[in-house]
Amino acid sequence: MDKILEKLNTQLKLEKDSIELYDSFIQKIDKEEIKNRISAIRNDEIKHVELVEEMIKLIESAKNIIVNEKKEEQISIQGFLEDFSSTAVIVPLEKYPQTIADIISQLQMPCIYLSFNKMANYTKKMLESKKIDISKVKFATCINGSDDSISEPGNLTGLSIGLERMMKFDGKFYLFIDSLSAFTTYHSIEDIQKFVSFTNSKMQGKNAGVIWMIIKDENESIASKIGQLCDKTIKI
Amino acid sequence: MMDKDNLIRMLNEGLSVEEIPTISNLEELKELIESSNIDAEIKKRFHKNIEQLIKDTIWHSKAFSNMIRDVQNG
């Protein structure tokens, strides 16, 4: 029961923090159309607070709750770098954070984690909350103006150079790309395919590997086209 | 007037909040509820609320991705 209540309180805090964050966005943004779209999301968060509060009341009134936790990993990455190196992982959004955690936790080797369009501190915190060792992970983004940005999102050559500069490891390592789906905002599928092919070859030459995360449903054609360029495709 | 990079950075943060901590916590909560001995009726109620939260969060994530695309291409 304590664990459930803890998760519910975390959820309540996340929802309340989101309202505060989106309110601050609405105040700063001058484009009416974007403001309205964020307001709609903020209004959903207000309803979410009510849903979570309802669940907290329910759990507090329930008695003798036992949780039989059986933690099952959603993905097995066994054979990575021995039998295959370039890997496309196709995952639905709801399974995406846990899949990232499972991969980082199983591989336990130096890694460059490219959080293409998401702020890396959220991923770091999520992994830490799951007690995953991130001491061997170097984080980077393509968010303009962010401290850990290594390239502009629209510049794949710059991105390759930025990643290359970070590849200073003794022994085995891998590149984790989160996520290839986000590349479609800035690049054509043809350019993405060329980048994937080039990066796969480069990493193979270094005896290193690459994990390409692809969010399912977002772009089915990307998933099949990228899968063809990789040694292995894992669908969750 | 806010420049394009700042606006996209803001939208990236919204996307990060929805896709990482929110989805992660909801999925963990769902697993805990499913593996608990909570009364079936209460479990049903929880299931309904959590599924609604997950559905909305996925929609929010798509909405932020679309806004980033629109601002970038606009």
mmCIF file of C-alpha atoms in Angstrom:
data_model
loop_
_atom_site.group_PDB
_atom_site.id
_atom_site.type_symbol
_atom_site.label_atom_id
_atom_site.label_comp_id
_atom_site.label_asym_id
_atom_site.label_seq_id
_atom_site.Cartn_x
_atom_site.Cartn_y
_atom_site.Cartn_z
ATOM 1 C CA MET A 1 0.000 0.000 0.000
ATOM 2 C CA ASP A 2 2.865 2.386 0.845
ATOM 3 C CA LYS A 3 4.342 1.902 -2.602
ATOM 4 C CA ILE A 4 1.025 2.581 -4.320
ATOM 5 C CA LEU A 5 0.467 5.674 -2.200
ATOM 6 C CA GLU A 6 4.009 6.835 -2.946
ATOM 7 C CA LYS A 7 3.414 6.488 -6.705
ATOM 8 C CA LEU A 8 0.067 8.285 -6.423
ATOM 9 C CA ASN A 9 1.653 11.173 -4.518
ATOM 10 C CA THR A 10 4.427 11.341 -7.129
ATOM 11 C CA GLN A 11 1.735 11.475 -9.827
ATOM 12 C CA LEU A 12 -0.116 14.228 -7.982
ATOM 13 C CA LYS A 13 3.085 16.254 -7.772
ATOM 14 C CA LEU A 14 3.830 15.676 -11.475
ATOM 15 C CA GLU A 15 0.348 16.871 -12.447
ATOM 16 C CA LYS A 16 0.533 19.958 -10.197
ATOM 17 C CA ASP A 17 4.062 20.792 -11.408
ATOM 18 C CA SER A 18 2.855 20.453 -15.026
ATOM 19 C CA ILE A 19 0.052 22.968 -14.387
ATOM 20 C CA GLU A 20 2.590 25.413 -12.956
ATOM 21 C CA LEU A 21 5.025 24.822 -15.830
ATOM 22 C CA TYR A 22 2.381 25.195 -18.554
ATOM 23 C CA ASP A 23 0.989 28.326 -16.870
ATOM 24 C CA SER A 24 4.475 29.811 -17.051
ATOM 25 C CA PHE A 25 4.661 28.865 -20.763
ATOM 26 C CA ILE A 26 1.285 30.505 -21.456
ATOM 27 C CA GLN A 27 2.456 33.746 -19.817
ATOM 28 C CA LYS A 28 5.648 33.870 -21.894
ATOM 29 C CA ILE A 29 4.355 32.789 -25.310
ATOM 30 C CA ASP A 30 2.943 35.434 -27.614
ATOM 31 C CA LYS A 31 1.648 33.178 -30.411
ATOM 32 C CA GLU A 32 -2.086 32.822 -29.685
ATOM 33 C CA GLU A 33 -2.465 29.521 -31.510
ATOM 34 C CA ILE A 34 0.335 27.823 -29.512
ATOM 35 C CA LYS A 35 -0.969 29.388 -26.289
ATOM 36 C CA ASN A 36 -4.415 27.866 -26.910
ATOM 37 C CA ARG A 37 -2.979 24.424 -27.565
ATOM 38 C CA ILE A 38 -0.935 24.531 -24.336
ATOM 39 C CA SER A 39 -3.986 25.816 -22.431
ATOM 40 C CA ALA A 40 -5.922 22.725 -23.572
ATOM 41 C CA ILE A 41 -3.147 20.503 -22.181
ATOM 42 C CA ARG A 42 -3.039 22.514 -18.937
ATOM 43 C CA ASN A 43 -6.828 22.075 -18.551
ATOM 44 C CA ASP A 44 -6.407 18.316 -18.914
ATOM 45 C CA GLU A 45 -3.831 18.396 -16.107
ATOM 46 C CA ILE A 46 -6.411 20.042 -13.825
ATOM 47 C CA LYS A 47 -8.740 17.077 -14.484
ATOM 48 C CA HIS A 48 -5.809 14.724 -13.875
ATOM 49 C CA VAL A 49 -5.297 16.185 -10.394
ATOM 50 C CA GLU A 50 -8.927 15.258 -9.615
ATOM 51 C CA LEU A 51 -8.457 11.708 -10.956
ATOM 52 C CA VAL A 52 -5.313 11.178 -8.874
ATOM 53 C CA GLU A 53 -6.902 12.672 -5.735
ATOM 54 C CA GLU A 54 -9.824 10.288 -6.183
ATOM 55 C CA MET A 55 -7.407 7.337 -6.331
ATOM 56 C CA ILE A 56 -5.548 8.567 -3.231
ATOM 57 C CA LYS A 57 -8.844 8.640 -1.289
ATOM 58 C CA LEU A 58 -9.690 5.141 -2.511
ATOM 59 C CA ILE A 59 -6.343 3.700 -1.513
ATOM 60 C CA GLU A 60 -6.406 5.388 1.887
ATOM 61 C CA SER A 61 -9.785 3.827 2.637
ATOM 62 C CA ALA A 62 -8.711 0.332 1.531
ATOM 63 C CA LYS A 63 -7.196 -2.033 4.071
ATOM 64 C CA ASN A 64 -4.546 -4.775 4.090
ATOM 65 C CA ILE A 65 -3.335 -4.240 0.575
ATOM 66 C CA ILE A 66 -0.562 -6.590 -0.500
ATOM 67 C CA VAL A 67 1.464 -6.000 -3.636
ATOM 68 C CA ASN A 68 3.173 -9.008 -5.235
ATOM 69 C CA GLU A 69 5.760 -7.180 -7.271
ATOM 70 C CA LYS A 70 7.149 -9.215 -10.097
ATOM 71 C CA LYS A 71 9.470 -7.066 -12.126
ATOM 72 C CA GLU A 72 9.687 -8.386 -15.660
ATOM 73 C CA GLU A 73 12.055 -6.851 -18.147
ATOM 74 C CA GLN A 74 10.334 -5.923 -21.389
ATOM 75 C CA ILE A 75 13.397 -6.358 -23.560
ATOM 76 C CA SER A 76 16.413 -8.626 -23.757
ATOM 77 C CA ILE A 77 19.496 -7.205 -25.405
ATOM 78 C CA GLN A 78 21.554 -10.359 -25.002
ATOM 79 C CA GLY A 79 24.207 -10.753 -27.729
ATOM 80 C CA PHE A 80 24.645 -7.006 -28.270
ATOM 81 C CA LEU A 81 28.154 -6.307 -29.640
ATOM 82 C CA GLU A 82 28.904 -10.053 -29.802
ATOM 83 C CA ASP A 83 26.262 -11.181 -32.307
ATOM 84 C CA PHE A 84 24.865 -7.839 -33.527
ATOM 85 C CA SER A 85 25.762 -4.191 -33.116
ATOM 86 C CA SER A 86 23.246 -1.882 -34.809
ATOM 87 C CA THR A 87 19.807 -2.356 -33.270
ATOM 88 C CA ALA A 88 16.445 -0.739 -33.964
ATOM 89 C CA VAL A 89 14.100 -0.856 -30.968
ATOM 90 C CA ILE A 90 10.468 -0.145 -31.862
ATOM 91 C CA VAL A 91 8.411 0.630 -28.804
ATOM 92 C CA PRO A 92 4.966 2.113 -27.990
ATOM 93 C CA LEU A 93 5.194 5.384 -26.086
ATOM 94 C CA GLU A 94 3.781 3.937 -22.859
ATOM 95 C CA LYS A 95 6.570 1.328 -22.713
ATOM 96 C CA TYR A 96 9.295 3.716 -23.808
ATOM 97 C CA PRO A 97 10.779 4.936 -20.453
ATOM 98 C CA GLN A 98 10.950 1.405 -19.017
ATOM 99 C CA THR A 99 12.569 0.101 -22.225
ATOM 100 C CA ILE A 100 15.284 2.764 -21.969
ATOM 101 C CA ALA A 101 15.862 1.778 -18.335
ATOM 102 C CA ASP A 102 16.022 -1.941 -19.203
ATOM 103 C CA ILE A 103 18.593 -1.403 -21.980
ATOM 104 C CA ILE A 104 20.893 0.893 -19.967
ATOM 105 C CA SER A 105 20.653 -1.407 -16.969
ATOM 106 C CA GLN A 106 21.405 -4.585 -18.972
ATOM 107 C CA LEU A 107 24.308 -3.241 -21.023
ATOM 108 C CA GLN A 108 26.307 -1.708 -18.155
ATOM 109 C CA MET A 109 28.987 -0.305 -20.462
ATOM 110 C CA PRO A 110 30.077 3.195 -21.448
ATOM 111 C CA CYS A 111 27.488 4.926 -23.564
ATOM 112 C CA ILE A 112 26.737 8.193 -25.327
ATOM 113 C CA TYR A 113 23.043 8.929 -24.823
ATOM 114 C CA LEU A 114 21.665 11.341 -27.409
ATOM 115 C CA SER A 115 18.403 12.784 -26.125
ATOM 116 C CA PHE A 116 17.639 14.415 -29.480
ATOM 117 C CA ASN A 117 14.708 16.684 -28.579
ATOM 118 C CA LYS A 118 14.095 15.963 -24.906
ATOM 119 C CA MET A 119 15.917 17.487 -21.970
ATOM 120 C CA ALA A 120 18.457 14.985 -20.693
ATOM 121 C CA ASN A 121 17.930 15.899 -17.021
ATOM 122 C CA TYR A 122 14.451 14.274 -17.143
ATOM 123 C CA THR A 123 15.940 11.026 -18.481
ATOM 124 C CA LYS A 124 18.741 11.132 -15.885
ATOM 125 C CA LYS A 125 16.235 11.601 -13.042
ATOM 126 C CA MET A 126 13.993 8.819 -14.376
ATOM 127 C CA LEU A 127 16.926 6.379 -14.565
ATOM 128 C CA GLU A 128 18.146 7.376 -11.097
ATOM 129 C CA SER A 129 14.662 6.886 -9.654
ATOM 130 C CA LYS A 130 14.810 3.315 -10.991
ATOM 131 C CA LYS A 131 18.200 2.884 -9.229
ATOM 132 C CA ILE A 132 20.098 2.523 -12.512
ATOM 133 C CA ASP A 133 23.803 3.343 -12.546
ATOM 134 C CA ILE A 134 24.360 6.167 -15.048
ATOM 135 C CA SER A 135 27.999 6.869 -14.138
ATOM 136 C CA LYS A 136 29.140 5.428 -17.497
ATOM 137 C CA VAL A 137 26.594 7.395 -19.537
ATOM 138 C CA LYS A 138 27.497 10.676 -21.261
ATOM 139 C CA PHE A 139 24.345 12.658 -22.115
ATOM 140 C CA ALA A 140 23.943 15.009 -25.073
ATOM 141 C CA THR A 141 21.065 16.775 -26.827
ATOM 142 C CA CYS A 142 20.323 18.681 -30.014
ATOM 143 C CA ILE A 143 18.276 21.344 -28.240
ATOM 144 C CA ASN A 144 19.546 24.787 -29.232
ATOM 145 C CA GLY A 145 20.694 26.758 -26.210
ATOM 146 C CA SER A 146 20.813 23.747 -23.915
ATOM 147 C CA ASP A 147 24.030 23.231 -21.889
ATOM 148 C CA ASP A 148 24.574 19.713 -23.213
ATOM 149 C CA SER A 149 23.732 20.499 -26.849
ATOM 150 C CA ILE A 150 26.295 19.117 -29.314
ATOM 151 C CA SER A 151 24.659 20.211 -32.564
ATOM 152 C CA GLU A 152 21.679 21.970 -34.067
ATOM 153 C CA PRO A 153 18.866 19.470 -34.703
ATOM 154 C CA GLY A 154 18.787 20.293 -38.410
ATOM 155 C CA ASN A 155 22.482 19.590 -39.002
ATOM 156 C CA LEU A 156 23.267 15.866 -39.324
ATOM 157 C CA THR A 157 26.902 16.483 -40.290
ATOM 158 C CA GLY A 158 27.319 18.639 -37.183
ATOM 159 C CA LEU A 159 25.650 15.917 -35.138
ATOM 160 C CA SER A 160 28.077 13.259 -36.452
ATOM 161 C CA ILE A 161 31.026 15.502 -35.585
ATOM 162 C CA GLY A 162 29.594 16.260 -32.132
ATOM 163 C CA LEU A 163 29.083 12.555 -31.385
ATOM 164 C CA GLU A 164 32.560 11.667 -32.698
ATOM 165 C CA ARG A 165 34.100 14.193 -30.292
ATOM 166 C CA MET A 166 32.416 12.442 -27.377
ATOM 167 C CA MET A 167 33.702 8.974 -28.348
ATOM 168 C CA LYS A 168 36.643 8.862 -25.963
ATOM 169 C CA PHE A 169 36.392 5.478 -24.315
ATOM 170 C CA ASP A 170 38.799 2.655 -23.536
ATOM 171 C CA GLY A 171 37.150 -0.551 -24.710
ATOM 172 C CA LYS A 172 33.570 -1.312 -25.677
ATOM 173 C CA PHE A 173 30.908 1.358 -25.827
ATOM 174 C CA TYR A 174 27.658 2.159 -27.604
ATOM 175 C CA LEU A 175 25.559 5.001 -28.864
ATOM 176 C CA PHE A 176 21.956 5.316 -27.698
ATOM 177 C CA ILE A 177 19.740 7.449 -29.961
ATOM 178 C CA ASP A 178 16.537 8.667 -28.299
ATOM 179 C CA SER A 179 14.671 8.821 -30.548
ATOM 180 C CA LEU A 180 14.940 8.532 -34.302
ATOM 181 C CA SER A 181 11.231 9.377 -34.580
ATOM 182 C CA ALA A 182 12.056 12.940 -33.500
ATOM 183 C CA PHE A 183 14.469 13.349 -36.430
ATOM 184 C CA THR A 184 11.478 13.490 -38.821
ATOM 185 C CA THR A 185 10.666 17.031 -37.657
ATOM 186 C CA TYR A 186 13.913 18.223 -39.224
ATOM 187 C CA HIS A 187 14.911 15.652 -41.862
ATOM 188 C CA SER A 188 13.537 13.649 -44.769
ATOM 189 C CA ILE A 189 13.345 9.861 -44.419
ATOM 190 C CA GLU A 190 16.043 9.573 -47.115
ATOM 191 C CA ASP A 191 18.466 11.763 -45.130
ATOM 192 C CA ILE A 192 17.689 9.860 -41.936
ATOM 193 C CA GLN A 193 18.407 6.560 -43.720
ATOM 194 C CA LYS A 194 21.766 7.883 -44.939
ATOM 195 C CA PHE A 195 22.645 9.065 -41.414
ATOM 196 C CA VAL A 196 21.692 5.713 -39.880
ATOM 197 C CA SER A 197 23.652 3.772 -42.500
ATOM 198 C CA PHE A 198 26.722 5.996 -42.089
ATOM 199 C CA THR A 199 26.600 5.838 -38.282
ATOM 200 C CA ASN A 200 26.119 2.041 -38.244
ATOM 201 C CA SER A 201 29.209 1.558 -40.456
ATOM 202 C CA LYS A 202 31.256 4.003 -38.419
ATOM 203 C CA MET A 203 30.359 2.329 -35.129
ATOM 204 C CA GLN A 204 31.064 -1.129 -36.539
ATOM 205 C CA GLY A 205 34.544 0.110 -37.476
ATOM 206 C CA LYS A 206 35.083 1.059 -33.838
ATOM 207 C CA ASN A 207 33.761 -2.283 -32.505
ATOM 208 C CA ALA A 208 30.972 -0.311 -30.911
ATOM 209 C CA GLY A 209 27.193 -0.548 -31.204
ATOM 210 C CA VAL A 210 24.160 1.666 -31.747
ATOM 211 C CA ILE A 211 20.654 1.496 -30.319
ATOM 212 C CA TRP A 212 18.084 3.409 -32.387
ATOM 213 C CA MET A 213 14.895 4.022 -30.415
ATOM 214 C CA ILE A 214 11.792 4.392 -32.610
ATOM 215 C CA ILE A 215 8.380 5.224 -31.153
ATOM 216 C CA LYS A 216 5.701 2.911 -32.551
ATOM 217 C CA ASP A 217 2.681 4.441 -34.326
ATOM 218 C CA GLU A 218 4.451 7.708 -34.790
ATOM 219 C CA ASN A 219 5.867 6.736 -38.143
ATOM 220 C CA GLU A 220 5.506 3.137 -39.250
ATOM 221 C CA SER A 221 7.450 3.711 -42.478
ATOM 222 C CA ILE A 222 10.517 4.881 -40.533
ATOM 223 C CA ALA A 223 10.410 1.729 -38.417
ATOM 224 C CA SER A 224 10.510 -0.634 -41.389
ATOM 225 C CA LYS A 225 13.052 1.402 -43.377
ATOM 226 C CA ILE A 226 15.460 1.755 -40.454
ATOM 227 C CA GLY A 227 15.008 -1.875 -39.444
ATOM 228 C CA GLN A 228 16.389 -2.894 -42.835
ATOM 229 C CA LEU A 229 19.610 -0.978 -42.146
ATOM 230 C CA CYS A 230 20.264 -2.558 -38.754
ATOM 231 C CA ASP A 231 21.627 -5.963 -37.695
ATOM 232 C CA LYS A 232 18.627 -6.539 -35.465
ATOM 233 C CA THR A 233 15.138 -5.141 -34.906
ATOM 234 C CA ILE A 234 13.402 -5.552 -31.563
ATOM 235 C CA LYS A 235 9.681 -4.810 -31.370
ATOM 236 C CA ILE A 236 8.100 -4.292 -27.970
ATOM 237 C CA MET B 1 8.643 38.631 -28.798
ATOM 238 C CA MET B 2 9.961 35.176 -27.981
ATOM 239 C CA ASP B 3 12.399 33.817 -30.592
ATOM 240 C CA LYS B 4 11.936 30.469 -32.333
ATOM 241 C CA ASP B 5 14.738 28.675 -30.452
ATOM 242 C CA ASN B 6 13.345 29.688 -27.042
ATOM 243 C CA LEU B 7 9.836 28.646 -28.018
ATOM 244 C CA ILE B 8 11.034 25.261 -29.304
ATOM 245 C CA ARG B 9 13.107 24.768 -26.144
ATOM 246 C CA MET B 10 9.978 25.391 -24.063
ATOM 247 C CA LEU B 11 7.988 22.895 -26.133
ATOM 248 C CA ASN B 12 10.852 20.378 -25.800
ATOM 249 C CA GLU B 13 10.504 20.685 -22.042
ATOM 250 C CA GLY B 14 6.759 20.021 -22.212
ATOM 251 C CA LEU B 15 7.445 16.974 -24.382
ATOM 252 C CA SER B 16 10.099 15.760 -21.909
ATOM 253 C CA VAL B 17 7.718 16.063 -18.930
ATOM 254 C CA GLU B 18 4.962 14.095 -20.675
ATOM 255 C CA GLU B 19 7.099 11.357 -22.239
ATOM 256 C CA ILE B 20 9.520 10.634 -19.416
ATOM 257 C CA PRO B 21 8.473 11.095 -15.754
ATOM 258 C CA THR B 22 4.707 11.116 -16.331
ATOM 259 C CA ILE B 23 4.483 8.008 -18.529
ATOM 260 C CA SER B 24 7.092 6.208 -16.425
ATOM 261 C CA ASN B 25 5.269 6.807 -13.127
ATOM 262 C CA LEU B 26 1.856 5.910 -14.587
ATOM 263 C CA GLU B 27 3.135 2.591 -15.971
ATOM 264 C CA GLU B 28 4.742 1.730 -12.614
ATOM 265 C CA LEU B 29 1.522 2.628 -10.820
ATOM 266 C CA LYS B 30 -0.471 0.454 -13.231
ATOM 267 C CA GLU B 31 1.838 -2.534 -12.586
ATOM 268 C CA LEU B 32 1.555 -2.098 -8.797
ATOM 269 C CA ILE B 33 -2.249 -1.977 -8.928
ATOM 270 C CA GLU B 34 -2.442 -5.006 -11.220
ATOM 271 C CA SER B 35 -0.213 -7.064 -8.947
ATOM 272 C CA SER B 36 -2.046 -6.091 -5.760
ATOM 273 C CA ASN B 37 -4.926 -7.768 -3.936
ATOM 274 C CA ILE B 38 -7.113 -4.633 -4.051
ATOM 275 C CA ASP B 39 -10.851 -5.303 -4.237
ATOM 276 C CA ALA B 40 -11.954 -5.946 -7.840
ATOM 277 C CA GLU B 41 -14.362 -2.992 -7.939
ATOM 278 C CA ILE B 42 -11.707 -0.545 -6.702
ATOM 279 C CA LYS B 43 -9.202 -2.076 -9.115
ATOM 280 C CA LYS B 44 -11.628 -1.441 -11.961
ATOM 281 C CA ARG B 45 -11.951 2.189 -10.910
ATOM 282 C CA PHE B 46 -8.154 2.564 -10.734
ATOM 283 C CA HIS B 47 -7.741 0.916 -14.110
ATOM 284 C CA LYS B 48 -10.220 3.359 -15.683
ATOM 285 C CA ASN B 49 -8.490 6.424 -14.180
ATOM 286 C CA ILE B 50 -4.960 5.265 -15.034
ATOM 287 C CA GLU B 51 -5.896 4.371 -18.608
ATOM 288 C CA GLN B 52 -7.443 7.843 -18.997
ATOM 289 C CA LEU B 53 -4.252 9.459 -17.643
ATOM 290 C CA ILE B 54 -2.050 7.387 -19.990
ATOM 291 C CA LYS B 55 -4.275 8.129 -22.991
ATOM 292 C CA ASP B 56 -4.204 11.887 -22.285
ATOM 293 C CA THR B 57 -0.434 11.862 -21.687
ATOM 294 C CA ILE B 58 0.166 10.164 -25.043
ATOM 295 C CA TRP B 59 -2.075 12.766 -26.653
ATOM 296 C CA HIS B 60 -0.150 15.585 -24.890
ATOM 297 C CA SER B 61 3.129 14.152 -26.139
ATOM 298 C CA LYS B 62 1.808 14.098 -29.709
ATOM 299 C CA ALA B 63 0.458 17.642 -29.278
ATOM 300 C CA PHE B 64 3.888 18.920 -28.151
ATOM 301 C CA SER B 65 5.607 17.070 -31.040
ATOM 302 C CA ASN B 66 3.166 18.640 -33.502
ATOM 303 C CA MET B 67 3.720 22.110 -32.013
ATOM 304 C CA ILE B 68 7.510 21.687 -32.347
ATOM 305 C CA ARG B 69 7.021 20.650 -35.979
ATOM 306 C CA ASP B 70 4.682 23.584 -36.675
ATOM 307 C CA VAL B 71 6.977 26.173 -35.071
ATOM 308 C CA GLN B 72 10.033 24.705 -36.816
ATOM 309 C CA ASN B 73 8.360 24.678 -40.226
ATOM 310 C CA GLY B 74 6.296 27.821 -39.708
#
